[in-house]
Coordinates of C-alpha atoms and ligand atoms in Angstrom, one line a residue:
X296 CA 0.0 0.0 0.0
X297 CA 2.6 2.5 1.1
X298 CA 4.8 1.4 -1.7
X299 CA 2.1 2.3 -4.2
X300 CA 1.5 5.7 -2.7
X301 CA 5.2 6.4 -3.0
X302 CA 5.3 5.4 -6.6
X303 CA 2.3 7.6 -7.3
X304 CA 4.0 10.5 -5.6
X305 CA 7.1 10.0 -7.7
X306 CA 5.0 9.7 -10.8
X307 CA 3.3 13.1 -10.2
X308 CA 6.5 14.7 -9.1
X309 CA 8.4 13.6 -12.2
X310 CA 5.5 14.7 -14.5
X311 CA 5.7 18.1 -13.0
X312 CA 9.4 18.2 -13.5
X313 CA 9.1 17.1 -17.1
X314 CA 6.5 19.8 -17.7
X315 CA 8.6 22.5 -16.1
X316 CA 11.7 21.3 -18.1
X317 CA 9.7 21.3 -21.3
X318 CA 8.4 24.8 -20.7
X319 CA 11.9 26.0 -20.2
X320 CA 13.2 24.3 -23.3
X321 CA 10.2 25.7 -25.2
X322 CA 11.0 29.2 -23.9
X323 CA 14.6 28.8 -24.8
X324 CA 13.8 27.8 -28.4
X325 CA 11.3 30.6 -28.8
X326 CA 13.9 33.1 -27.4
X327 CA 16.4 32.0 -30.0
X328 CA 13.8 32.6 -32.7
X329 CA 12.8 35.9 -31.1
X330 CA 16.3 37.3 -31.7
X331 CA 16.2 36.3 -35.4
X332 CA 12.7 37.6 -35.8
X333 CA 13.6 40.9 -34.0
X334 CA 10.9 40.6 -31.4
X335 CA 13.1 42.1 -28.7
X336 CA 12.5 45.8 -27.9
X337 CA 14.2 48.3 -25.6
X338 CA 11.8 50.4 -23.5
X339 CA 12.9 53.5 -21.6
X340 CA 11.8 54.6 -18.1
X341 CA 12.3 58.3 -17.3
X342 CA 14.6 59.3 -14.4
X343 CA 13.8 62.6 -12.7
X344 CA 16.0 64.9 -10.7
X345 CA 14.1 65.4 -7.4
X346 CA 15.3 69.0 -6.6
X347 CA 14.6 70.5 -10.1
X348 CA 12.0 68.1 -11.4
X349 CA 13.9 67.8 -14.7
X350 CA 14.2 64.7 -16.8
X351 CA 17.9 63.7 -16.4
X352 CA 18.0 60.1 -17.5
X353 CA 16.3 56.9 -18.6
X354 CA 16.8 53.3 -17.8
X355 CA 16.7 50.9 -20.8
X356 CA 14.5 47.9 -20.0
X357 CA 14.1 44.9 -22.3
X358 CA 10.8 43.6 -23.5
X359 CA 9.9 40.7 -25.7
X360 CA 6.9 41.3 -28.0
X361 CA 5.9 37.9 -29.5
X362 CA 4.2 37.5 -32.8
X363 CA 0.9 37.0 -31.0
X364 CA 1.2 40.4 -29.4
X365 CA 2.0 39.1 -26.0
X366 CA 4.6 41.1 -24.1
X367 CA 6.9 38.9 -22.0
X368 CA 8.6 40.5 -19.0
X369 CA 12.4 40.3 -18.6
X370 CA 12.1 38.5 -15.2
X371 CA 10.7 35.5 -17.2
X372 CA 13.3 35.3 -19.9
X373 CA 16.5 36.9 -18.6
X374 CA 17.2 34.0 -16.2
X375 CA 16.9 31.6 -19.1
X376 CA 19.0 33.8 -21.3
X377 CA 21.5 33.9 -18.5
X378 CA 21.7 30.1 -18.1
X379 CA 22.0 29.4 -21.8
X380 CA 24.5 32.1 -22.5
X381 CA 22.1 33.8 -24.9
X382 CA 22.3 36.9 -22.6
X383 CA 25.7 37.8 -24.1
X384 CA 24.4 38.5 -27.6
X385 CA 21.2 39.9 -26.3
X386 CA 22.9 42.2 -23.8
X387 CA 25.3 43.4 -26.5
X388 CA 22.3 44.1 -28.8
X389 CA 20.7 46.1 -26.0
X390 CA 23.9 48.2 -25.5
X391 CA 24.1 48.8 -29.3
X392 CA 20.4 49.8 -29.5
X393 CA 20.7 52.2 -26.6
X394 CA 23.9 53.8 -27.9
X395 CA 22.4 54.1 -31.4
X396 CA 19.2 55.6 -30.1
X397 CA 21.1 58.0 -27.8
X398 CA 23.3 59.2 -30.7
X399 CA 20.1 59.8 -32.8
X400 CA 18.6 61.9 -30.0
X401 CA 21.8 64.0 -29.7
X402 CA 21.9 64.4 -33.4
X403 CA 18.4 65.8 -33.3
X404 CA 19.5 68.4 -30.8
X405 CA 17.7 67.0 -27.8
X406 CA 19.2 67.9 -24.4
X407 CA 21.6 65.1 -23.3
X408 CA 20.3 62.6 -20.7
X409 CA 22.0 59.7 -19.1
X410 CA 21.0 56.3 -20.5
X411 CA 21.3 53.4 -18.1
X412 CA 21.7 49.7 -19.2
X413 CA 21.5 46.6 -17.0
X414 CA 24.4 44.2 -17.2
X415 CA 24.0 40.5 -16.3
X416 CA 26.5 38.4 -14.5
X417 CA 27.5 36.3 -17.6
X418 CA 28.0 39.5 -19.6
X419 CA 30.0 41.1 -16.9
X420 CA 32.2 38.3 -15.8
X421 CA 32.4 35.9 -18.7
X422 CA 32.5 38.0 -21.9
X423 CA 35.1 40.7 -22.7
X424 CA 32.7 43.5 -21.7
X425 CA 35.3 46.2 -21.8
X426 CA 36.2 45.5 -25.4
X427 CA 32.5 45.0 -26.5
X428 CA 31.5 48.3 -25.0
X429 CA 34.6 50.1 -26.3
X430 CA 33.6 48.9 -29.8
X431 CA 30.0 49.9 -29.5
X432 CA 30.9 53.4 -28.3
X433 CA 33.3 53.8 -31.2
X434 CA 30.9 52.4 -33.8
X435 CA 27.9 54.5 -32.6
X436 CA 29.7 57.6 -31.6
X437 CA 27.7 57.8 -28.4
X438 CA 29.6 59.8 -25.8
X439 CA 30.6 57.5 -22.9
X440 CA 29.8 60.1 -20.2
X441 CA 26.1 59.7 -21.1
X442 CA 26.1 56.0 -20.6
X443 CA 25.6 54.3 -17.2
X444 CA 25.9 50.6 -16.5
X445 CA 23.9 48.9 -13.8
X446 CA 25.2 45.9 -11.9
X447 CA 23.7 44.1 -8.9
X448 CA 25.5 43.4 -5.6
X449 CA 25.5 39.6 -6.2
X450 CA 27.4 40.1 -9.4
X451 CA 30.0 42.2 -7.8
X452 CA 30.3 40.0 -4.7
X453 CA 30.7 36.8 -6.8
X454 CA 34.3 37.5 -7.7
X455 CA 35.3 40.6 -5.9
X456 CA 38.9 41.0 -7.3
X457 CA 37.9 40.3 -10.8
X458 CA 34.9 42.6 -10.5
X459 CA 37.0 45.5 -9.3
X460 CA 39.4 45.1 -12.3
X461 CA 36.6 45.0 -14.8
X462 CA 34.9 48.0 -13.2
X463 CA 38.2 50.0 -13.4
X464 CA 38.5 49.1 -17.0
X465 CA 35.0 50.3 -17.7
X466 CA 35.6 53.5 -15.8
X467 CA 38.6 54.2 -18.0
X468 CA 36.2 54.2 -21.0
X469 CA 34.6 57.2 -19.3
X470 CA 31.2 55.8 -18.5
X471 CA 29.2 55.7 -15.2
X472 CA 28.7 52.7 -13.0
X473 CA 25.7 52.0 -10.7
X474 CA 24.9 49.4 -8.1
X475 CA 21.3 48.2 -8.7
X476 CA 18.7 46.8 -6.3
X477 CA 20.8 48.1 -3.4
X478 CA 20.0 46.7 0.0
X479 CA 18.8 43.3 -1.2
X480 CA 22.2 41.6 -1.4
X481 CA 25.0 41.2 1.1
X482 CA 27.3 44.0 0.5
X483 CA 28.5 46.1 3.4
X484 CA 29.6 49.7 3.6
X485 CA 33.2 48.5 3.7
X486 CA 32.8 46.5 0.5
X487 CA 31.1 49.3 -1.3
X488 CA 34.1 51.5 -0.8
X489 CA 36.3 49.0 -2.7
X490 CA 34.4 49.3 -5.9
X491 CA 34.7 52.3 -8.2
X492 CA 31.0 53.1 -8.4
X493 CA 29.2 56.3 -9.1
X494 CA 25.5 55.6 -8.4
X495 CA 23.5 53.7 -5.8
X496 CA 20.0 52.6 -6.8
X497 CA 17.8 51.9 -3.8
X498 CA 15.7 48.8 -4.4
X499 CA 12.0 49.3 -4.8
X500 CA 11.2 46.9 -2.0
X501 CA 12.3 49.6 0.5
X502 CA 10.2 52.3 -1.3
X503 CA 6.9 50.4 -1.7
X504 CA 5.9 50.5 2.0
X505 CA 6.8 54.1 2.6
X506 CA 5.2 55.7 4.7
X507 CA 3.6 52.7 6.4
X508 CA 6.8 50.9 7.5
X509 CA 9.0 53.0 9.7
X510 CA 12.0 50.6 9.3
X511 CA 11.9 50.9 5.5
X512 CA 12.0 54.7 5.9
X513 CA 15.0 54.4 8.1
X514 CA 16.8 52.0 5.8
X515 CA 16.1 54.3 2.9
X516 CA 17.3 57.4 4.8
X517 CA 20.4 55.5 5.8
X518 CA 21.3 54.4 2.3
X519 CA 20.9 58.0 1.1
X520 CA 23.1 59.3 3.9
X521 CA 25.7 56.6 3.1
X522 CA 25.7 57.5 -0.6
X523 CA 26.4 61.1 0.3
X524 CA 29.3 60.1 2.5
X525 CA 30.7 58.1 -0.3
X526 CA 30.1 61.0 -2.7
X527 CA 27.8 58.8 -4.8
X528 CA 24.6 59.8 -6.6
X529 CA 21.5 58.1 -5.2
X530 CA 18.4 57.0 -7.2
X531 CA 15.2 55.5 -5.7
X532 CA 13.4 53.1 -7.9
X533 CA 9.7 52.1 -7.8
X534 CA 8.3 55.5 -6.7
X535 CA 4.6 55.3 -7.1
X536 CA 3.1 58.0 -4.8
X537 CA 3.6 61.7 -4.1
X538 CA 4.1 60.8 -0.4
X539 CA 7.1 58.5 -1.3
X540 CA 8.6 61.3 -3.4
X541 CA 8.1 63.9 -0.6
X542 CA 9.9 61.6 1.8
X543 CA 12.8 61.1 -0.6
X544 CA 13.0 64.9 -1.1
X545 CA 13.0 65.5 2.6
X546 CA 16.0 63.1 2.9
X547 CA 17.8 64.7 0.0
X548 CA 17.7 61.8 -2.4
X549 CA 19.1 62.9 -5.8
X550 CA 16.8 61.2 -8.3
X551 CA 13.9 58.8 -8.7
X552 CA 12.2 56.7 -11.3
X553 CA 8.7 55.0 -11.0
X554 CA 5.2 54.8 -12.1
X555 CA 4.4 58.1 -10.4
X556 CA 6.1 59.7 -13.4
X557 CA 6.0 57.0 -16.0
X558 CA 6.2 53.3 -16.7
X559 CA 8.9 52.1 -19.1
X560 CA 7.8 53.3 -22.5
X561 CA 8.4 52.1 -26.1
X562 CA 10.7 54.5 -28.0
X563 CA 8.0 56.5 -29.8
X564 CA 6.0 57.0 -26.5
X565 CA 9.2 57.9 -24.7
X566 CA 9.9 60.6 -27.3
X567 CA 6.4 61.9 -26.8
X568 CA 6.9 61.9 -23.0
X569 CA 10.1 64.0 -23.6
X570 CA 8.3 66.5 -25.7
X571 CA 5.4 67.0 -23.3
X572 CA 7.0 66.6 -20.0
X573 CA 7.1 69.7 -17.7
X574 CA 8.6 69.6 -14.2
X575 CA 5.9 69.8 -11.6
X576 CA 6.3 72.7 -9.1
X577 CA 7.7 71.5 -5.9
X578 CA 5.1 71.2 -3.2
X579 CA 6.2 73.3 -0.2
X580 CA 7.0 71.1 2.8
X581 CA 6.0 72.3 6.2
X582 CA 8.8 73.2 8.6
X583 CA 7.6 73.4 12.2
Ligands
C2E849 P1 15.8 46.5 -12.5 O1 17.0 46.8 -13.3 O2 15.8 46.6 -11.0 O3 14.6 47.4 -13.2 C1 13.6 48.1 -12.4 C2 12.3 47.3 -12.5 O4 11.3 48.0 -11.8 C3 11.8 47.2 -14.0 O5 11.1 46.0 -14.1 C4 10.7 48.4 -13.9 O6 9.7 48.2 -14.9 C5 10.2 48.2 -12.6 N1 9.6 49.5 -12.1 C6 9.9 50.7 -12.3 N2 9.1 51.6 -11.7 C7 8.3 50.9 -10.9 C8 7.2 51.2 -10.0 O7 6.9 52.4 -9.7 N3 6.6 50.2 -9.4 C9 6.9 48.9 -9.7 N4 6.2 47.9 -9.1 N5 7.9 48.5 -10.6 C10 8.6 49.5 -11.2 P2 11.2 45.2 -15.5 O8 11.3 46.1 -16.6 O9 10.2 44.1 -15.4 O10 12.7 44.5 -15.4 C11 12.9 43.5 -14.4 C12 14.4 43.2 -14.3 O11 14.9 42.6 -15.5 C13 15.3 44.5 -14.2 O12 15.3 45.0 -12.8 C14 16.6 43.9 -14.6 O13 17.2 43.3 -13.5 C15 16.2 42.9 -15.7 N6 16.4 43.5 -17.0 C16 15.6 44.3 -17.7 N7 16.2 44.6 -18.9 C17 17.4 44.1 -18.9 C18 18.5 44.0 -19.9 O14 18.5 44.6 -20.9 N8 19.6 43.3 -19.5 C19 19.7 42.6 -18.3 N9 20.8 41.9 -18.1 N10 18.7 42.6 -17.4 C20 17.6 43.3 -17.7
MG850 MG1 18.3 48.3 -13.3
MG851 MG1 16.7 47.8 -9.7
MG852 MG1 14.9 44.8 -9.5

């Protein structure tokens, strides 16, 4: 009796596994095709300077628009791209698209903004990223000082020494370096000092419960203060309410991005956003 149950259990378990494995393989095959069919798109999310309200940058975020019109989020396909190594050609394509687009905007006489691109672990540690970016900058003529690369703590902590060397090499190209999703990994203040970084991005998990969670407010304020001490720029991500923005302003956070201003937008819509955007007057804060 017990034996039978066990066997049934195993059967269901293995069917589940097979299904999951099949879905992954299916997604991998579709992703390979997506590249050939040019179904990948770069969206841009505006980044706003808190003190002036001006648009100062945009983060490039990948989207997959399938032939059936479905839009697949990067959190579903980036991990697979990462495991299969497909992330290297995809990531290089993103960099190229962003630099080309940035060059076009400058050629049209638009005010320069910083363009931020996410780098994955494979791309950063296992491809010659310095050379790839050097080539892309040269080919597109995009000025490196307008490009910012985002890395997560886990990527930097994985191989500290190597990471520092690669970061230095990237810095020498003249571009900016950010630490993304800050606060979710294991890096300490002491570690952070070792890396040549310019920007800290506060993870949205700390922002989302402001003002309900006092501890998140304290963590956020501490990260901002720490960034100032280290002379780094600090950006809050995932800002959805005016209350969150007011809190960040009161703590002297430099910039933010979030649905409060805009979701990530396809290029044409982002261009329309740029044309129509007017900084909102700063709401006076009460000083008792
Ligand atoms: P990330 O780099 O931390 O990007 C920020 C994420 O927060 C984006 O999710 C963005 O759409 C979302 N977001 C922005 N504002 C708000 C807000 O107000 N509320 C909420 N709830 N979310 C907000 P997205 O676009 O789904 O990207 C997820 C992750 O996928 C990114 O996290 C990044 O790690 C990765 N990713 C996206 N594009 C690329 C890429 O080109 N290369 C690599 N390697 N990774 C990428
Ligand atoms: Mg990012
Ligand atoms: Mg982030
Ligand atoms: Mg994130």
